[in-house]
PDB file of C-alpha atoms in Angstrom:
ATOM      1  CA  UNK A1266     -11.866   2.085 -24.407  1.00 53.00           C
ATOM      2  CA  UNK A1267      -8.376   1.539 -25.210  1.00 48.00           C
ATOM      3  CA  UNK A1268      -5.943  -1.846 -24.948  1.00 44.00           C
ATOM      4  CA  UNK A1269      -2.172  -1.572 -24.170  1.00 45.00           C
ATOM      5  CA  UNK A1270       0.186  -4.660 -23.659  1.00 38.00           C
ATOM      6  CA  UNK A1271       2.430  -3.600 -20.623  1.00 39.00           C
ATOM      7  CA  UNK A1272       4.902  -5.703 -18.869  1.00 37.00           C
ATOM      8  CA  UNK A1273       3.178  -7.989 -16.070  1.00 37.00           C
ATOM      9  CA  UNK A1274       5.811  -8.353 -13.140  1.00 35.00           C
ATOM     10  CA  UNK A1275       3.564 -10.508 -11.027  1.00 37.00           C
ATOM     11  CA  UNK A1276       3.276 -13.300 -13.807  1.00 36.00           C
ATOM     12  CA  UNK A1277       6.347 -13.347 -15.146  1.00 36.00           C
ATOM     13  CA  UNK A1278       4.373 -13.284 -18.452  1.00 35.00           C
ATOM     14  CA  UNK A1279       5.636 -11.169 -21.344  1.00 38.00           C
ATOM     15  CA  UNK A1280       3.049  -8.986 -21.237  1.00 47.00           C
ATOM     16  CA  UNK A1281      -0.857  -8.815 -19.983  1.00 67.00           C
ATOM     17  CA  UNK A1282      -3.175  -6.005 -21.871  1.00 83.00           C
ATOM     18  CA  UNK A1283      -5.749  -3.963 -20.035  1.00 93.00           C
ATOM     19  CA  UNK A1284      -8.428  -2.232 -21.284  1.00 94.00           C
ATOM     20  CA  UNK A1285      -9.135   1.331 -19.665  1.00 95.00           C
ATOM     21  CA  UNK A1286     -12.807   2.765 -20.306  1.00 93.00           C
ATOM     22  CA  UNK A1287     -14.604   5.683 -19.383  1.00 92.00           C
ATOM     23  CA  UNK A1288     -17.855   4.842 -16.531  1.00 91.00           C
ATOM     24  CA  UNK A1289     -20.759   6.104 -18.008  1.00 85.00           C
ATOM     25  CA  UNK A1290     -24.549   5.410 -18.402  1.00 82.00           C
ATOM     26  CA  UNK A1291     -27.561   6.793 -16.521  1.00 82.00           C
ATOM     27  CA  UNK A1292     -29.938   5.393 -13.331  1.00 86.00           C
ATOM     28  CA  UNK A1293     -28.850   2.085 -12.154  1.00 88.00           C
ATOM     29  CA  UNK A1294     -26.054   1.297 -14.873  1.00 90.00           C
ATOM     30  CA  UNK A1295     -24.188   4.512 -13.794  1.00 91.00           C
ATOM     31  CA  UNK A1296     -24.718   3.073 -10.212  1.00 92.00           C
ATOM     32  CA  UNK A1297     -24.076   0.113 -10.605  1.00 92.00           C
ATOM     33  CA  UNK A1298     -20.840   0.656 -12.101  1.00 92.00           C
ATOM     34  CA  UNK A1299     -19.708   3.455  -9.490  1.00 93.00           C
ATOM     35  CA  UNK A1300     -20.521   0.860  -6.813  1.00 93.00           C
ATOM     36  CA  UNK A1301     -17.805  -1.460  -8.328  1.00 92.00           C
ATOM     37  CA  UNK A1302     -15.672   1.469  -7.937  1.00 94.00           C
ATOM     38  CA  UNK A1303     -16.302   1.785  -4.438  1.00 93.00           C
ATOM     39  CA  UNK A1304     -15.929  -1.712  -3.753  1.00 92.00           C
ATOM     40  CA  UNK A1305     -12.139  -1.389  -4.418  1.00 91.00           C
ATOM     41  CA  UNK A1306     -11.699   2.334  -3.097  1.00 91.00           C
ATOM     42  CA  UNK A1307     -12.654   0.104   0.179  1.00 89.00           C
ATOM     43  CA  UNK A1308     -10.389  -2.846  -0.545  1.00 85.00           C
ATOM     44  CA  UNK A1309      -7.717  -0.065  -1.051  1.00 80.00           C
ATOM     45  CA  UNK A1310      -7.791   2.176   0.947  1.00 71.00           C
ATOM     46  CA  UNK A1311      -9.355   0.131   4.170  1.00 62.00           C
ATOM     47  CA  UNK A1312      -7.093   2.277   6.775  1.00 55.00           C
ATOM     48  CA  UNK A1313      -9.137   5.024   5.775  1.00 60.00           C
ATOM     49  CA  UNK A1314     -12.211   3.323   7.998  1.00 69.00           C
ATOM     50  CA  UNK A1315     -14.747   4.713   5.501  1.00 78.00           C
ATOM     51  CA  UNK A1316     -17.175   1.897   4.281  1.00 86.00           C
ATOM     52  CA  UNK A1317     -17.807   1.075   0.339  1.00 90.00           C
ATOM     53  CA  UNK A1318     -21.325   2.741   1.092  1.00 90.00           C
ATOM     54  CA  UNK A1319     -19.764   6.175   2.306  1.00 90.00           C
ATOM     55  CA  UNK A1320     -17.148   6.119  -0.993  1.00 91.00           C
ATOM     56  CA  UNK A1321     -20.219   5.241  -3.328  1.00 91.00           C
ATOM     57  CA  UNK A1322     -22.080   8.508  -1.805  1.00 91.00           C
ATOM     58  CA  UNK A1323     -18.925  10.532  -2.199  1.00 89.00           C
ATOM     59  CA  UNK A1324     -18.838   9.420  -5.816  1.00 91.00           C
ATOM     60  CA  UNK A1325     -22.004  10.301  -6.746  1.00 91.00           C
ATOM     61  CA  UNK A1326     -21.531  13.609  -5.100  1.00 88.00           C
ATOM     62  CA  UNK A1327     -19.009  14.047  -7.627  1.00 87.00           C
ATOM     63  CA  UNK A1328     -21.047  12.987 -10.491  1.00 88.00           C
ATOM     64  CA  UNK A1329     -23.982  15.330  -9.402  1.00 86.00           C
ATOM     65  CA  UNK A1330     -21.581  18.528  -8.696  1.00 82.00           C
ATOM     66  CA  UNK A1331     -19.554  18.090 -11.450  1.00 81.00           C
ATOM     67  CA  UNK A1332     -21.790  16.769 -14.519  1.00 74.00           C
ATOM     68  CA  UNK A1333     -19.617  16.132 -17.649  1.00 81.00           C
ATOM     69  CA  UNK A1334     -16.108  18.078 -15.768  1.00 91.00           C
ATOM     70  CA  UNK A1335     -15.992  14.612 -13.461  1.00 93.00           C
ATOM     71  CA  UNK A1336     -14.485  11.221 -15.387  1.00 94.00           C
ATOM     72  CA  UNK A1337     -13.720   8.005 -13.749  1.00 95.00           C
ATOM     73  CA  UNK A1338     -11.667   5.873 -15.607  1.00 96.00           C
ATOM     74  CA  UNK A1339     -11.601   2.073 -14.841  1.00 96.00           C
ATOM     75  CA  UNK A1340      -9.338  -0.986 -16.254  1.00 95.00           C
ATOM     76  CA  UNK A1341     -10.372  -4.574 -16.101  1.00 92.00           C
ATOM     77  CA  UNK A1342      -8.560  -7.567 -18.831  1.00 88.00           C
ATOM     78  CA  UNK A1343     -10.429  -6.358 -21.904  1.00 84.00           C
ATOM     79  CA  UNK A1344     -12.916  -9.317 -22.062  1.00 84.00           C
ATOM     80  CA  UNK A1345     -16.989  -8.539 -21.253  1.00 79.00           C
ATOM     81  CA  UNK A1346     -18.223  -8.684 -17.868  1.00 74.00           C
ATOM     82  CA  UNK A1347     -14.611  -8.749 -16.270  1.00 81.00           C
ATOM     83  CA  UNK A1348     -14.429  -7.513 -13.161  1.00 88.00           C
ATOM     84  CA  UNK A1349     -12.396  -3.788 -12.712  1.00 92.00           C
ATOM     85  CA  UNK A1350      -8.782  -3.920 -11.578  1.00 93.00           C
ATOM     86  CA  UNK A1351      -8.114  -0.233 -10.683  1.00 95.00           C
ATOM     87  CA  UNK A1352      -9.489   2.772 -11.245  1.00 95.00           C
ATOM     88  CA  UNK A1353      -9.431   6.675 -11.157  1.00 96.00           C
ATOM     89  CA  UNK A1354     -11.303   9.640 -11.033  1.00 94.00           C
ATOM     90  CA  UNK A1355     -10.348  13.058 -12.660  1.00 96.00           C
ATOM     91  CA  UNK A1356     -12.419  16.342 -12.530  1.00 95.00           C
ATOM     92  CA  UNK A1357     -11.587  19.249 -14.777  1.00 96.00           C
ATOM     93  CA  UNK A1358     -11.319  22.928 -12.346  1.00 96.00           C
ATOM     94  CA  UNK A1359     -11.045  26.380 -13.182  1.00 96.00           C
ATOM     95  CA  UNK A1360      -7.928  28.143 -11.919  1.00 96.00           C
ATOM     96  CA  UNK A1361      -9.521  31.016 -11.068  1.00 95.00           C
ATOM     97  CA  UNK A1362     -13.501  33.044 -11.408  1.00 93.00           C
ATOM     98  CA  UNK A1363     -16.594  31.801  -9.703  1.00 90.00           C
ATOM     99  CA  UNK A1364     -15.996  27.945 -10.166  1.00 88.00           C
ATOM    100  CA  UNK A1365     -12.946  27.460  -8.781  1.00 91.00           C
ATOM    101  CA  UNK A1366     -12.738  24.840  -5.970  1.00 90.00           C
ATOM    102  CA  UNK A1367     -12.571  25.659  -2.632  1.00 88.00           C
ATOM    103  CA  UNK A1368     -12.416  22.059  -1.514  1.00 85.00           C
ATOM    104  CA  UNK A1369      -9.416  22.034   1.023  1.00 85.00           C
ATOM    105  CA  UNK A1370      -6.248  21.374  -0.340  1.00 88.00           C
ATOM    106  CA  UNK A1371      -7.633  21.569  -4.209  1.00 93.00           C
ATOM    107  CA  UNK A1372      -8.185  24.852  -3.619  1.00 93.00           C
ATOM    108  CA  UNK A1373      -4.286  25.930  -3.319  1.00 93.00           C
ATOM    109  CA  UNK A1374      -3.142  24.182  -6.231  1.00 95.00           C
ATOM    110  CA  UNK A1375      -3.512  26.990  -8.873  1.00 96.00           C
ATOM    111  CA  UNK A1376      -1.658  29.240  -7.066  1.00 94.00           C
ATOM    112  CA  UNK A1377       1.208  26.443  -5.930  1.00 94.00           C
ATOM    113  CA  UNK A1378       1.378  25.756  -9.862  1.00 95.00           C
ATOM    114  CA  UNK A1379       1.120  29.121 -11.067  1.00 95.00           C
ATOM    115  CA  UNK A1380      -1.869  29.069 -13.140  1.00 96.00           C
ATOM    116  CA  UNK A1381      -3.389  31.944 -14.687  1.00 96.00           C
ATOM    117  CA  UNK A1382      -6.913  32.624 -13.545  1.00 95.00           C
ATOM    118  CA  UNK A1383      -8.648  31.691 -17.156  1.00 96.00           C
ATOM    119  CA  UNK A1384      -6.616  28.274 -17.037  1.00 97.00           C
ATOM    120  CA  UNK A1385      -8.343  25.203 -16.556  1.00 97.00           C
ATOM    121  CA  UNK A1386      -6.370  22.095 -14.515  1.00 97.00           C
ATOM    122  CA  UNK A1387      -7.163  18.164 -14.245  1.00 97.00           C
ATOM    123  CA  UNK A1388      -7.637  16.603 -11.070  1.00 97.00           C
ATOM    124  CA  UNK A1389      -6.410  13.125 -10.616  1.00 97.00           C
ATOM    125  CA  UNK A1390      -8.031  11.571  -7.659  1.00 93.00           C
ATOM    126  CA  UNK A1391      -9.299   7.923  -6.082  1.00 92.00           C
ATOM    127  CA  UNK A1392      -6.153   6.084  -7.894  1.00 94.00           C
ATOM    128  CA  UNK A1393      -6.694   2.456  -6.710  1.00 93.00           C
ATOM    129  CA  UNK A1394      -5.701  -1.022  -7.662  1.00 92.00           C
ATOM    130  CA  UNK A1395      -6.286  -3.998  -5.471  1.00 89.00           C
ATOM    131  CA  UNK A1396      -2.973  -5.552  -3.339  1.00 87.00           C
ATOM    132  CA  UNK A1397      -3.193  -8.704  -5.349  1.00 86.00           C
ATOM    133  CA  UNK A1398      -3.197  -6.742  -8.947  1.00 88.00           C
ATOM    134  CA  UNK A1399      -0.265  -4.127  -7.966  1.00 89.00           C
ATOM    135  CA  UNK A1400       2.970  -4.451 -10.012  1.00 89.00           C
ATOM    136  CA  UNK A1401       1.446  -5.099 -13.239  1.00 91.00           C
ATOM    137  CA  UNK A1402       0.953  -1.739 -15.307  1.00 94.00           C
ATOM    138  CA  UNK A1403      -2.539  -1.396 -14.321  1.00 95.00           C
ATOM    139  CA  UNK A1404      -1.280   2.373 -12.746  1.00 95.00           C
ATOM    140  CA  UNK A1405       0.320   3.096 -15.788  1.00 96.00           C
ATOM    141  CA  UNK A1406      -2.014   2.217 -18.058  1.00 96.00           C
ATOM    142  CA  UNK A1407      -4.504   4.558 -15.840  1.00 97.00           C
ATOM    143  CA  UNK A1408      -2.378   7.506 -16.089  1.00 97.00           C
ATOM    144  CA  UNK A1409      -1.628   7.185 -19.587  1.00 96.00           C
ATOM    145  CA  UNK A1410      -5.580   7.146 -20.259  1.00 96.00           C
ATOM    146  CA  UNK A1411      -5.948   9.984 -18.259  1.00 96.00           C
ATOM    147  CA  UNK A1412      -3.245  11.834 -20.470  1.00 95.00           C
ATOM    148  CA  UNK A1413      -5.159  10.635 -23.631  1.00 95.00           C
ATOM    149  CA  UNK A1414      -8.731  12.038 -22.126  1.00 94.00           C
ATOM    150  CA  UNK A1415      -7.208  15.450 -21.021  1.00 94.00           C
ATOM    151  CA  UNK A1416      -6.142  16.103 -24.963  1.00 93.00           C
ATOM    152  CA  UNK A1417     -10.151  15.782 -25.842  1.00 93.00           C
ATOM    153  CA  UNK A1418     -11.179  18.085 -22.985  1.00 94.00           C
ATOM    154  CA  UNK A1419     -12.156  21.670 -23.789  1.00 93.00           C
ATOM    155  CA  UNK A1420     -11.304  23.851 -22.323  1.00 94.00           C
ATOM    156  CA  UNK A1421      -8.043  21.467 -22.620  1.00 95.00           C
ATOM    157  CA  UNK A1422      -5.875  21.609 -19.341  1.00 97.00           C
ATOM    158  CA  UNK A1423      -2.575  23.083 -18.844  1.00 96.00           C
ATOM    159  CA  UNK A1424      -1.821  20.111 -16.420  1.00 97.00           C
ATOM    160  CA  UNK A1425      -3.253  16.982 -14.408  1.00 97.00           C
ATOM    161  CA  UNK A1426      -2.258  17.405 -10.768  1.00 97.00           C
ATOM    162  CA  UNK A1427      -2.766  15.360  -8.006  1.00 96.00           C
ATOM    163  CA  UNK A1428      -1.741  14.850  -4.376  1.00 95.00           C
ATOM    164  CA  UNK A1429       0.014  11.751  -3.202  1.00 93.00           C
ATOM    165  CA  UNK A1430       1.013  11.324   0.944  1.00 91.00           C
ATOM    166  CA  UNK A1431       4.891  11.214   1.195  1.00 92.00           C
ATOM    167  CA  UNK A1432       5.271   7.791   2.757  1.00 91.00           C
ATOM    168  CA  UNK A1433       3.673   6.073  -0.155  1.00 91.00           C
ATOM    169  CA  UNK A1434       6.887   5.260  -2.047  1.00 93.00           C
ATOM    170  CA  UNK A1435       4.884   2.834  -4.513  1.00 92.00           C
ATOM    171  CA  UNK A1436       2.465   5.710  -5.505  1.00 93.00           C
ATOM    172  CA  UNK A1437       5.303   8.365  -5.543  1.00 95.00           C
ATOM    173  CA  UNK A1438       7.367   5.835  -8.058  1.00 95.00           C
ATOM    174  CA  UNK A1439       4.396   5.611 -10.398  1.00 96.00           C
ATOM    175  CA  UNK A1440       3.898   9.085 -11.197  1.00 97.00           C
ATOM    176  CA  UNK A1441       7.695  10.408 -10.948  1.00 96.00           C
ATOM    177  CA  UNK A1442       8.066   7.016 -13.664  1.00 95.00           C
ATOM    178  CA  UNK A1443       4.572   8.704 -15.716  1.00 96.00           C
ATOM    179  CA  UNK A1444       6.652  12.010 -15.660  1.00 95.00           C
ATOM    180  CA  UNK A1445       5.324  13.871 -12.623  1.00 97.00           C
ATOM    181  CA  UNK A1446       6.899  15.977 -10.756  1.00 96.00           C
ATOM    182  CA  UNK A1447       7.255  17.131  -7.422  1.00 95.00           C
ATOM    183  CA  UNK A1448       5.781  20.739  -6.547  1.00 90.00           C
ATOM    184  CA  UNK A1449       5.321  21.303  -2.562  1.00 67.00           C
ATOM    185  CA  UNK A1450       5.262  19.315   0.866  1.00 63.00           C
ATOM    186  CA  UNK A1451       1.742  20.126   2.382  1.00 61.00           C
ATOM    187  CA  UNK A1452       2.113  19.647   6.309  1.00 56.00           C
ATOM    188  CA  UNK A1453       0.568  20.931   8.956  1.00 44.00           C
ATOM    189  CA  UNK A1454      -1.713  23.943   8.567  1.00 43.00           C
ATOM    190  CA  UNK A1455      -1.267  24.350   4.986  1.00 47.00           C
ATOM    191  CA  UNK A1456      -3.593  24.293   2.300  1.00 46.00           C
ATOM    192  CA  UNK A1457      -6.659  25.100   4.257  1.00 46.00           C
ATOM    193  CA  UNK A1458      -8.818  26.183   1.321  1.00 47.00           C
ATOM    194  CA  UNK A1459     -12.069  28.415   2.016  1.00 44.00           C
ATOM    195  CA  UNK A1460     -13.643  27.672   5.392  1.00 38.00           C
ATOM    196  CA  UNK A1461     -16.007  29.985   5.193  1.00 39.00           C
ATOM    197  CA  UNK A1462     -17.483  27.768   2.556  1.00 44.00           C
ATOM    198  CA  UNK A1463     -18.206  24.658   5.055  1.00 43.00           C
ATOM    199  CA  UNK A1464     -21.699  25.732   6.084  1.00 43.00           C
ATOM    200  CA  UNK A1465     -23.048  26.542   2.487  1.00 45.00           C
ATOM    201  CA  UNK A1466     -21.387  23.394   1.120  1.00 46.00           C
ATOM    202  CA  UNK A1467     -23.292  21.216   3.828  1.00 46.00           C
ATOM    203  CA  UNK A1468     -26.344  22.243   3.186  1.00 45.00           C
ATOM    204  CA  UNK A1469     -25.910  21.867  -0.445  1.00 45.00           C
ATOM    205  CA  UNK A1470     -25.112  18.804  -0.065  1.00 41.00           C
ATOM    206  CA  UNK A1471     -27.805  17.689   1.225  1.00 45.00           C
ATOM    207  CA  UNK A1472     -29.864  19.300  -1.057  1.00 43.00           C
ATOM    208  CA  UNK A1473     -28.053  17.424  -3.796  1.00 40.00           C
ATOM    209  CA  UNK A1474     -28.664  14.070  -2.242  1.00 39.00           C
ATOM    210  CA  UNK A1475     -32.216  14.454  -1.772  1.00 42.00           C
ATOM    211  CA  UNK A1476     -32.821  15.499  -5.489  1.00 40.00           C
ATOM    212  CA  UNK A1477     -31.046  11.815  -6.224  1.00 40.00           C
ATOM    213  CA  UNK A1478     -33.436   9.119  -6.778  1.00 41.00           C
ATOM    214  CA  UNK A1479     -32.130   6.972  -5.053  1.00 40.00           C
ATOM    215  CA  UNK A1480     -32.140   6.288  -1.241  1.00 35.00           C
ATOM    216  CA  UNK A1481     -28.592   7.622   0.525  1.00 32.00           C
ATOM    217  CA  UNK A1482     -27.715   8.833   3.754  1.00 33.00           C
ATOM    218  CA  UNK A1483     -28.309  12.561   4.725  1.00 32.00           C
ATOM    219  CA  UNK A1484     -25.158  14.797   4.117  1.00 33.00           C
ATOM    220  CA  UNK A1485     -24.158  14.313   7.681  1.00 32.00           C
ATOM    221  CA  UNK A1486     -23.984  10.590   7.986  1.00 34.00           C
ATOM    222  CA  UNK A1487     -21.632   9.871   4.660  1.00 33.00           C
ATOM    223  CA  UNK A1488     -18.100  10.807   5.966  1.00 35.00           C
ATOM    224  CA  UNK A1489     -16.829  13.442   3.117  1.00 36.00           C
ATOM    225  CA  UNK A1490     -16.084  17.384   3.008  1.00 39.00           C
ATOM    226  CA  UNK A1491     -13.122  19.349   2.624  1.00 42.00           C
ATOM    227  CA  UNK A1492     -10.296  17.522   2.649  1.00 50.00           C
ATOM    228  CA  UNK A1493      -8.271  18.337   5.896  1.00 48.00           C
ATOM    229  CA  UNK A1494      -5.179  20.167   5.574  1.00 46.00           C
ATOM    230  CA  UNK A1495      -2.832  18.339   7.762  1.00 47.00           C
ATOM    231  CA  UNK A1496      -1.861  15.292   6.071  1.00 60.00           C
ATOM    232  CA  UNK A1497       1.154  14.897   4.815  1.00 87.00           C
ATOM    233  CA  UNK A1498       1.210  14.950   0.986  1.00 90.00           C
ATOM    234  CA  UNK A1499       3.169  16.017  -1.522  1.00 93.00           C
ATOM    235  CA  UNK A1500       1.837  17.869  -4.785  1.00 95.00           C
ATOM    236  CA  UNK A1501       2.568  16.120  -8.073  1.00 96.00           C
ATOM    237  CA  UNK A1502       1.658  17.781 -11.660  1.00 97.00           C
ATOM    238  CA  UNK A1503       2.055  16.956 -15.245  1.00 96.00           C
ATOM    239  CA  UNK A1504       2.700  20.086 -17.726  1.00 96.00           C
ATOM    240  CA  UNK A1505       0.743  18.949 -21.003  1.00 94.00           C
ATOM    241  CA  UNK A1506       1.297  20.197 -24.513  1.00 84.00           C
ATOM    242  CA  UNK A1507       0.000  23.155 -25.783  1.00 75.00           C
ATOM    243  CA  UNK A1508      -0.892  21.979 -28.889  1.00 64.00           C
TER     244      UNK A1508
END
């Protein structure tokens, strides 16, 4: 966990700290923690119609697929038991070999950023932070976090990518301010990833959930696959140092 003073615009205060730590534990502390997490991927992203239920599933989809490659950062005020203001999920890909991800859109980023086929990339997804808490470095202090945990990765990757949809002018100001930068517009018809994947996937999927011990939906009934292609989003990455 790390604390950061940044400026709180909301207050008026001179500054407000949050603390940014890593979700981890096993069984029902893992759970119970990734269901907070849910909880305000719902408040946040409501127009999306998916319930906190469906984004808990899709989380622990990630946890199961991707092991020790998927972190999910969360902030809350630094004190015990406070309650998470934001949060964000990152998942460490291959560029290229029998890994890579053929998820949708994912799956065109190596090649949109160049990448070399033995280079490894971060993937920044599920940024959130409730309407009430916005304005108040929460995003910042996420993103700077997610810097800090790419330098311990290893592999360590070249960059942290993410996508962001082009009429979110609050999102696109955060990261252009964190030092992203624009790559490519994906419209219409681009960035459809491996379809020939979709029927494998499904049934691994379900697979995966019934090995969980837990009682969730079948694979059909949570909402999640491949991320369609034909929103309109806008690439961001981060270059990182080499060193």
């Amino acid at each position: 966990a790390r604390l950061g003073a940044v400026a709180d615009a909301r207050a008026g205060s001179d500054a407000r700290t949050w603390r940014v730590r890593q979700v981890y534990g096993d069984g029902k502390v893992l759970l119970d923690q990734l269901r907070e997490v849910a909880d305000l991927l719902a408040d946040g992203f409501n127009a999306s119609g998916r319930s906190s239920k469906d984004l808990l599933n899709g989380l622990v989809q990630k946890v199961r697929w991707s092991g020790g490659n998927f972190i999910c950062l969360v902030a809350d005020d630094g004190s015990d038991g406070s309650a998470m203001v934001g949060a964000c999920d990152l998942t460490l890909l291959p560029a290229g070999g029998d890994k890579k991800s053929k998820e949708g859109i994912v799956a065109d980023v190596p090649t949109q950023l160049g990448l070399p086929e033995d280079a490894h990339f971060l993937y920044l997804t599920g940024m959130v932070v409730p309407v009430a808490m916005r304005r108040g470095g929460i995003g910042d202090a996420l993103l700077r976090e997610a810097e800090l945990v790419a330098e311990r990765l290893d592999p360590k990757p070249t960059c942290v990518a993410l996508h962001v949809r082009n009429e979110n002018g609050p999102a696109l100001g955060l990261y252009s301010k964190a030092g992203y930068v624009a790559v490519a517009d994906l419209r219409d018809g681009a960035g459809g990833g491996d379809a020939n994947e979709n029927e494998n996937e499904n049934a691994r999927t379900k697979t995966l959930l019934s090995s969980f011990p837990l009682k969730f939906p079948s694979g059909g009934a949570l909402g999640f696959g491949k991320k369609p292609a034909t929103r309109d989003e806008t690439l961001m990455v981060k270059w990182l140092s080499k060193e």
